[in-house]
Each structure stands twice: as C-alpha cells, then as structure tokens.
CSV table of C-alpha atoms in Angstrom, one decimal:
chain,number,residue,atom,x,y,z
A,24,UNK,CA,-125.6,-109.8,-77.0
A,25,UNK,CA,-124.9,-110.5,-80.8
A,26,UNK,CA,-128.2,-111.1,-83.1
A,27,UNK,CA,-128.1,-114.6,-84.3
A,28,UNK,CA,-128.2,-115.2,-88.0
A,29,UNK,CA,-131.5,-115.0,-90.0
A,30,UNK,CA,-132.3,-117.5,-92.7
A,31,UNK,CA,-135.3,-118.1,-94.4
A,32,UNK,CA,-136.4,-121.3,-97.2
A,33,UNK,CA,-138.7,-120.4,-99.6
A,34,UNK,CA,-140.6,-122.9,-102.1
A,35,UNK,CA,-141.1,-122.6,-105.6
A,36,UNK,CA,-142.3,-125.1,-108.4
A,37,UNK,CA,-141.2,-128.5,-106.7
A,38,UNK,CA,-142.2,-131.4,-104.6
A,39,UNK,CA,-141.1,-130.1,-101.0
A,40,UNK,CA,-138.5,-133.0,-101.0
A,41,UNK,CA,-135.6,-130.8,-100.6
A,42,UNK,CA,-137.3,-128.9,-97.7
A,43,UNK,CA,-137.7,-132.5,-95.8
A,44,UNK,CA,-133.6,-132.1,-96.0
A,45,UNK,CA,-134.1,-129.7,-93.1
A,46,UNK,CA,-137.0,-131.2,-91.4
A,47,UNK,CA,-135.5,-134.7,-91.3
A,48,UNK,CA,-132.7,-133.4,-89.4
A,49,UNK,CA,-134.9,-134.1,-86.1
A,50,UNK,CA,-132.9,-133.0,-83.1
A,51,UNK,CA,-130.2,-131.2,-85.0
A,52,UNK,CA,-133.0,-128.8,-86.5
A,53,UNK,CA,-133.8,-127.9,-82.8
A,54,UNK,CA,-130.1,-127.1,-82.2
A,55,UNK,CA,-130.0,-125.5,-85.4
A,56,UNK,CA,-133.2,-123.3,-84.2
A,57,UNK,CA,-130.8,-122.4,-81.1
A,58,UNK,CA,-127.8,-120.8,-83.2
A,59,UNK,CA,-129.8,-119.2,-86.1
A,60,UNK,CA,-133.1,-117.3,-86.4
A,61,UNK,CA,-135.5,-119.2,-88.7
A,62,UNK,CA,-137.4,-116.2,-90.0
A,63,UNK,CA,-139.2,-117.9,-92.9
A,64,UNK,CA,-140.0,-121.3,-93.6
A,65,UNK,CA,-143.8,-122.1,-94.5
A,66,UNK,CA,-143.5,-125.9,-94.3
A,67,UNK,CA,-142.3,-125.6,-91.0
A,68,UNK,CA,-144.4,-122.8,-89.6
A,69,UNK,CA,-142.6,-119.5,-89.6
A,70,UNK,CA,-144.2,-117.2,-92.3
A,71,UNK,CA,-142.3,-113.6,-93.0
A,72,UNK,CA,-141.6,-113.5,-96.7
A,73,UNK,CA,-140.7,-110.1,-96.6
A,74,UNK,CA,-138.3,-110.2,-93.9
A,75,UNK,CA,-134.4,-109.5,-94.8
A,76,UNK,CA,-132.2,-112.6,-93.8
A,77,UNK,CA,-128.7,-113.6,-94.1
A,78,UNK,CA,-128.8,-116.7,-95.9
A,79,UNK,CA,-131.7,-117.8,-98.4
A,80,UNK,CA,-132.7,-121.3,-99.3
A,81,UNK,CA,-134.8,-121.7,-102.5
A,82,UNK,CA,-136.3,-125.0,-103.7
A,83,UNK,CA,-138.2,-125.0,-106.7
A,84,UNK,CA,-137.7,-123.8,-110.3
A,85,UNK,CA,-139.4,-120.5,-111.7
A,86,UNK,CA,-142.7,-122.0,-113.8
A,87,UNK,CA,-145.1,-119.1,-113.6
A,88,UNK,CA,-145.2,-115.2,-113.9
A,89,UNK,CA,-146.1,-114.9,-110.2
A,90,UNK,CA,-142.7,-116.7,-109.6
A,91,UNK,CA,-140.8,-114.5,-112.0
A,92,UNK,CA,-141.7,-111.7,-109.6
A,93,UNK,CA,-141.4,-113.6,-106.3
A,94,UNK,CA,-137.6,-114.9,-106.8
A,95,UNK,CA,-136.6,-111.0,-107.5
A,96,UNK,CA,-138.1,-110.1,-103.8
A,97,UNK,CA,-136.4,-113.3,-102.5
A,98,UNK,CA,-133.0,-111.9,-103.9
A,99,UNK,CA,-133.5,-108.5,-102.7
A,100,UNK,CA,-134.5,-109.9,-99.3
A,101,UNK,CA,-131.2,-111.9,-98.3
A,102,UNK,CA,-127.5,-111.1,-98.4
A,103,UNK,CA,-126.5,-115.0,-99.7
A,104,UNK,CA,-129.0,-116.9,-101.8
A,105,UNK,CA,-128.6,-120.9,-102.1
A,106,UNK,CA,-130.5,-123.1,-104.4
A,107,UNK,CA,-131.1,-126.5,-103.4
A,108,UNK,CA,-132.2,-129.4,-105.6
A,109,UNK,CA,-132.6,-130.2,-109.0
A,110,UNK,CA,-135.7,-128.1,-109.6
A,111,UNK,CA,-133.6,-124.8,-108.2
A,112,UNK,CA,-130.6,-125.5,-110.1
A,113,UNK,CA,-131.7,-127.1,-113.4
A,114,UNK,CA,-135.3,-126.5,-113.6
A,115,UNK,CA,-136.4,-130.0,-112.6
A,116,UNK,CA,-138.2,-132.7,-114.3
A,117,UNK,CA,-140.7,-130.1,-115.1
A,118,UNK,CA,-138.1,-128.6,-117.6
A,119,UNK,CA,-139.2,-131.1,-119.7
A,120,UNK,CA,-141.9,-128.6,-120.8
A,121,UNK,CA,-139.2,-126.5,-122.4
A,122,UNK,CA,-138.9,-128.8,-124.9
A,123,UNK,CA,-142.3,-129.4,-126.0
A,124,UNK,CA,-145.5,-127.3,-126.6
A,125,UNK,CA,-146.2,-126.4,-123.3
A,126,UNK,CA,-149.8,-124.7,-124.2
A,127,UNK,CA,-151.1,-128.1,-125.8
A,128,UNK,CA,-149.7,-129.8,-122.7
A,129,UNK,CA,-152.2,-127.9,-120.5
A,130,UNK,CA,-154.9,-127.8,-123.1
A,131,UNK,CA,-154.8,-131.6,-122.9
A,132,UNK,CA,-154.8,-132.0,-118.9
A,133,UNK,CA,-157.0,-129.3,-117.9
A,134,UNK,CA,-160.8,-128.8,-118.6
A,135,UNK,CA,-160.4,-124.9,-118.1
A,136,UNK,CA,-156.8,-124.5,-119.3
A,137,UNK,CA,-157.5,-120.6,-119.2
A,138,UNK,CA,-157.3,-120.6,-115.5
A,139,UNK,CA,-153.9,-122.0,-115.4
A,140,UNK,CA,-150.9,-119.7,-114.6
A,141,UNK,CA,-147.9,-121.4,-116.3
A,142,UNK,CA,-144.7,-120.4,-118.4
A,143,UNK,CA,-143.9,-122.3,-121.1
A,144,UNK,CA,-140.7,-122.9,-119.6
A,145,UNK,CA,-139.4,-124.2,-116.0
A,146,UNK,CA,-136.0,-122.4,-115.4
A,147,UNK,CA,-133.3,-122.5,-112.9
A,148,UNK,CA,-133.1,-119.8,-110.1
A,149,UNK,CA,-129.9,-118.7,-111.8
A,150,UNK,CA,-131.6,-117.7,-114.8
A,151,UNK,CA,-133.5,-114.8,-113.1
A,152,UNK,CA,-131.0,-113.8,-110.1
A,153,UNK,CA,-127.6,-114.1,-108.8
A,154,UNK,CA,-126.7,-117.4,-106.9
A,155,UNK,CA,-124.2,-117.4,-104.1
A,156,UNK,CA,-124.3,-121.2,-104.0
A,157,UNK,CA,-125.9,-124.1,-105.8
A,158,UNK,CA,-126.7,-127.6,-104.0
A,159,UNK,CA,-127.5,-130.2,-106.6
A,160,UNK,CA,-129.7,-133.4,-105.8
A,161,UNK,CA,-133.1,-134.6,-106.0
A,162,UNK,CA,-133.3,-134.2,-103.1
A,163,UNK,CA,-130.5,-132.9,-101.4
A,164,UNK,CA,-129.7,-134.1,-98.0
A,165,UNK,CA,-129.2,-132.7,-94.3
A,166,UNK,CA,-125.3,-132.9,-94.6
A,167,UNK,CA,-125.5,-130.6,-97.5
A,168,UNK,CA,-127.6,-128.2,-96.1
A,169,UNK,CA,-126.1,-127.9,-92.6
A,170,UNK,CA,-122.5,-128.2,-94.6
A,171,UNK,CA,-123.1,-125.1,-96.6
A,172,UNK,CA,-125.0,-123.2,-93.7
A,173,UNK,CA,-121.9,-123.6,-91.2
A,174,UNK,CA,-119.7,-122.7,-94.2
A,175,UNK,CA,-121.6,-119.4,-95.5
A,176,UNK,CA,-121.9,-118.3,-92.0
A,177,UNK,CA,-118.1,-118.7,-91.0
A,178,UNK,CA,-117.6,-116.2,-94.3
A,179,UNK,CA,-116.6,-118.7,-97.2
A,180,UNK,CA,-118.3,-120.6,-99.9
A,181,UNK,CA,-117.8,-124.2,-99.6
A,182,UNK,CA,-116.2,-126.0,-102.9
A,183,UNK,CA,-118.6,-127.8,-105.2
A,184,UNK,CA,-119.0,-131.5,-105.0
A,185,UNK,CA,-118.2,-132.5,-108.4
A,186,UNK,CA,-116.5,-136.0,-108.4
A,187,UNK,CA,-118.5,-138.4,-110.4
A,188,UNK,CA,-120.6,-141.3,-108.7
A,189,UNK,CA,-118.0,-144.0,-109.9
A,190,UNK,CA,-115.3,-142.5,-108.0
A,191,UNK,CA,-117.8,-142.7,-104.6
A,192,UNK,CA,-118.1,-146.4,-105.9
A,193,UNK,CA,-114.6,-146.9,-105.8
A,194,UNK,CA,-114.2,-145.4,-102.1
A,195,UNK,CA,-117.0,-147.7,-100.8
A,196,UNK,CA,-115.5,-150.6,-102.8
A,197,UNK,CA,-119.0,-151.2,-104.7
A,198,UNK,CA,-119.0,-154.0,-107.4
A,199,UNK,CA,-119.7,-151.8,-110.8
A,200,UNK,CA,-123.1,-152.6,-112.0
A,201,UNK,CA,-122.6,-151.9,-115.2
A,202,UNK,CA,-119.3,-153.7,-115.7
A,203,UNK,CA,-120.4,-156.7,-113.9
A,204,UNK,CA,-123.9,-157.1,-114.8
A,205,UNK,CA,-124.5,-154.9,-118.1
A,206,UNK,CA,-127.0,-152.4,-116.0
A,207,UNK,CA,-127.2,-149.4,-117.6
A,208,UNK,CA,-125.4,-146.7,-115.2
A,209,UNK,CA,-125.3,-143.1,-115.2
A,210,UNK,CA,-122.6,-142.8,-112.7
A,211,UNK,CA,-119.9,-142.1,-114.9
A,212,UNK,CA,-121.4,-138.6,-115.9
A,213,UNK,CA,-123.1,-137.8,-112.5
A,214,UNK,CA,-121.7,-136.0,-109.6
A,215,UNK,CA,-121.6,-137.6,-106.4
A,216,UNK,CA,-123.3,-136.6,-102.8
A,217,UNK,CA,-125.6,-139.4,-102.4
A,218,UNK,CA,-123.2,-141.7,-101.3
A,219,UNK,CA,-123.3,-143.9,-104.2
A,220,UNK,CA,-126.7,-145.0,-102.9
A,221,UNK,CA,-128.4,-146.7,-105.5
A,222,UNK,CA,-125.0,-148.7,-106.7
A,223,UNK,CA,-124.6,-149.4,-103.3
A,224,UNK,CA,-127.8,-151.6,-103.6
A,225,UNK,CA,-126.8,-153.2,-106.8
A,226,UNK,CA,-128.9,-150.4,-108.6
A,227,UNK,CA,-128.3,-148.3,-111.6
A,228,UNK,CA,-127.4,-144.3,-110.7
A,229,UNK,CA,-129.9,-142.4,-112.9
A,230,UNK,CA,-128.5,-139.1,-112.2
A,231,UNK,CA,-130.5,-137.4,-109.7
A,232,UNK,CA,-127.3,-135.4,-108.7
A,233,UNK,CA,-126.4,-133.6,-112.3
A,234,UNK,CA,-123.6,-133.4,-114.4
A,235,UNK,CA,-120.2,-134.1,-112.6
A,236,UNK,CA,-116.9,-132.3,-113.6
A,237,UNK,CA,-115.0,-133.2,-117.0
A,238,UNK,CA,-118.0,-135.7,-118.1
A,239,UNK,CA,-117.7,-137.7,-121.4
A,240,UNK,CA,-121.2,-138.6,-122.4
A,241,UNK,CA,-120.6,-139.4,-125.8
A,242,UNK,CA,-118.6,-142.4,-124.3
A,243,UNK,CA,-121.4,-143.2,-121.9
A,244,UNK,CA,-123.7,-143.5,-124.7
A,245,UNK,CA,-121.7,-145.4,-126.8
A,246,UNK,CA,-121.4,-147.9,-124.0
A,247,UNK,CA,-125.3,-147.9,-123.4
A,248,UNK,CA,-125.7,-148.5,-126.8
A,249,UNK,CA,-123.2,-151.5,-126.6
A,250,UNK,CA,-125.3,-153.1,-123.7
A,251,UNK,CA,-128.6,-153.0,-125.7
A,252,UNK,CA,-130.4,-149.6,-125.1
A,253,UNK,CA,-131.6,-148.0,-128.0
A,254,UNK,CA,-131.3,-144.3,-128.6
A,255,UNK,CA,-134.6,-143.1,-127.1
A,256,UNK,CA,-133.8,-145.2,-124.1
A,257,UNK,CA,-130.6,-143.3,-123.9
A,258,UNK,CA,-132.1,-140.0,-124.6
A,259,UNK,CA,-134.3,-140.5,-121.6
A,260,UNK,CA,-131.5,-141.3,-119.3
A,261,UNK,CA,-130.3,-137.8,-119.6
A,262,UNK,CA,-133.7,-135.9,-120.3
A,263,UNK,CA,-135.1,-137.1,-116.8
A,264,UNK,CA,-134.4,-135.3,-113.6
A,265,UNK,CA,-131.7,-132.9,-114.7
A,266,UNK,CA,-132.8,-132.4,-118.2
A,267,UNK,CA,-132.4,-128.7,-117.7
A,268,UNK,CA,-128.6,-129.3,-117.1
A,269,UNK,CA,-126.9,-127.9,-120.3
A,270,UNK,CA,-124.6,-131.0,-120.5
A,271,UNK,CA,-127.3,-133.5,-120.1
A,272,UNK,CA,-129.7,-131.8,-122.4
A,273,UNK,CA,-127.3,-131.9,-125.0
A,274,UNK,CA,-126.4,-135.4,-124.4
A,275,UNK,CA,-129.9,-136.6,-124.4
A,276,UNK,CA,-130.9,-134.6,-127.7
A,277,UNK,CA,-127.7,-135.6,-129.2
A,278,UNK,CA,-128.8,-139.4,-128.9
A,279,UNK,CA,-132.2,-138.7,-130.0
A,280,UNK,CA,-131.2,-137.4,-133.1
A,281,UNK,CA,-128.3,-139.8,-134.0
A,282,UNK,CA,-129.2,-141.6,-137.4
A,283,UNK,CA,-128.9,-145.1,-137.6
A,284,UNK,CA,-125.4,-146.5,-139.0
C-alpha cells in the first residue's frame, strides 16, 4: 500500500489565527486526516518537528534568533513549504518594529528587558528560506489551505489570487462603499480571497489580504485625501497588517512624508 502524503503545520510569531483555518474545517479536517498523515501540528496535538514531510505549512514571522534557526530546520525537513497568512508572507503587524527602535519598545514595556529574546525586525519566511507558495490573508481560510494542498499533492503549484477586492465586489454586485458613502476603503489595492467580506456588509476593506496586482497606491492615496483623510491616517491604512509588503510600506511612508501644498 502506497504511503499517505505527510504534512506539517508550524507556528512562528503569530496569533494562531491561520492555524484555525485547518481546525475550523471540522468534518473536512477529519476526512483530510484520512487522506494525509498529519505528522506535526502542535495546536491540534501531533508533535514530530524533526520528521520529514511532503508539505509544510508555516504560520508566523521570524522574530527571534531561535526562529532564524528553526525555519532552516523546517525547510530542510520538507519537500514543499507554504506560508500562510500576513505574518508569514509579509512580517505581520509586528513588522512595525522594523520601522522603529525595537529595543526602546521592549525597554518601555518590560520590567526586565534583558530576558526578552527579540530581533529588531519581524520578517517574512521568504527572507530566510525558499518558499514554494504564499497564501495571503489575515487570517487565511479553509478554502485556501485545502485548495493549495490538493494542487501541490497533484503535482502543480496553484495560481495566485491577485484580483483586487473591487473586482470581487463587482462580481457580488456590492455597492461601492467609497463611491456611495465616502468610506475610505483599501479595496482598490488589496487582493481578494476573503470574498469581499467587509464591503459586503457595508464596511471598508482594511487590506488584510495584502497588495493586489497592478496596484496604483498614489491614486488611492489621492482619493482618500479627497474624502478628508489627513496624511497620517492614510499612512496608517497602508502601514497596518501588511506593512511589511514593499508596495504598502512604500505607499505608507510616501503618505507620511508628503509635504503640505
């Protein structure tokens, strides 16, 4: 009998939300466990960090010296590595430390900062090892992880979802919250994957799925300014969950540094 494919789910600096994409599958997870061998998944129970697997899913960013060593081990112990979520793909909200004096933050927060093992930066997994597939989102969802696993085990890398949230709103016939209500929305520069969840309920997109393809951040910044946002408010829209993504970081810093006319 042919052995089942082996998978692992690893956690680095993160909130664990993306691992819930697996746990929330419910009955589908039980069926998945019958098709693959879940070798390591601490949040679900199995512990076998050093075992070799076909596919390793990694949640979280590299934020400590220990993380730097551990991600090398994860890469050596898998055939394909998939990053899941904003932390693993772009450093996460904690990547804000990369633009600040991280040591000063630690000193201000902790009574004994000398015991805190923390790098001055929070970086995506791809800064340290080869990544075979990136799944964006904060958090990712079950459809993404199951679709990615099915494709990889079938021998091909699935295409990235790079459409803008605006296109998803059109497909769902949503009324544009920015055009109709002057609500500042990141949909024009953010990739879909969430199903345009927030705009479907009349709320603005806040960029949790990261930069879309062919984005025009300068145009969006100009529009946000036109509906009353000051420079710092615009900057914070970009420098949020995916602040480590180069396109968002550059746009945020450009908005912050823009001089008054």
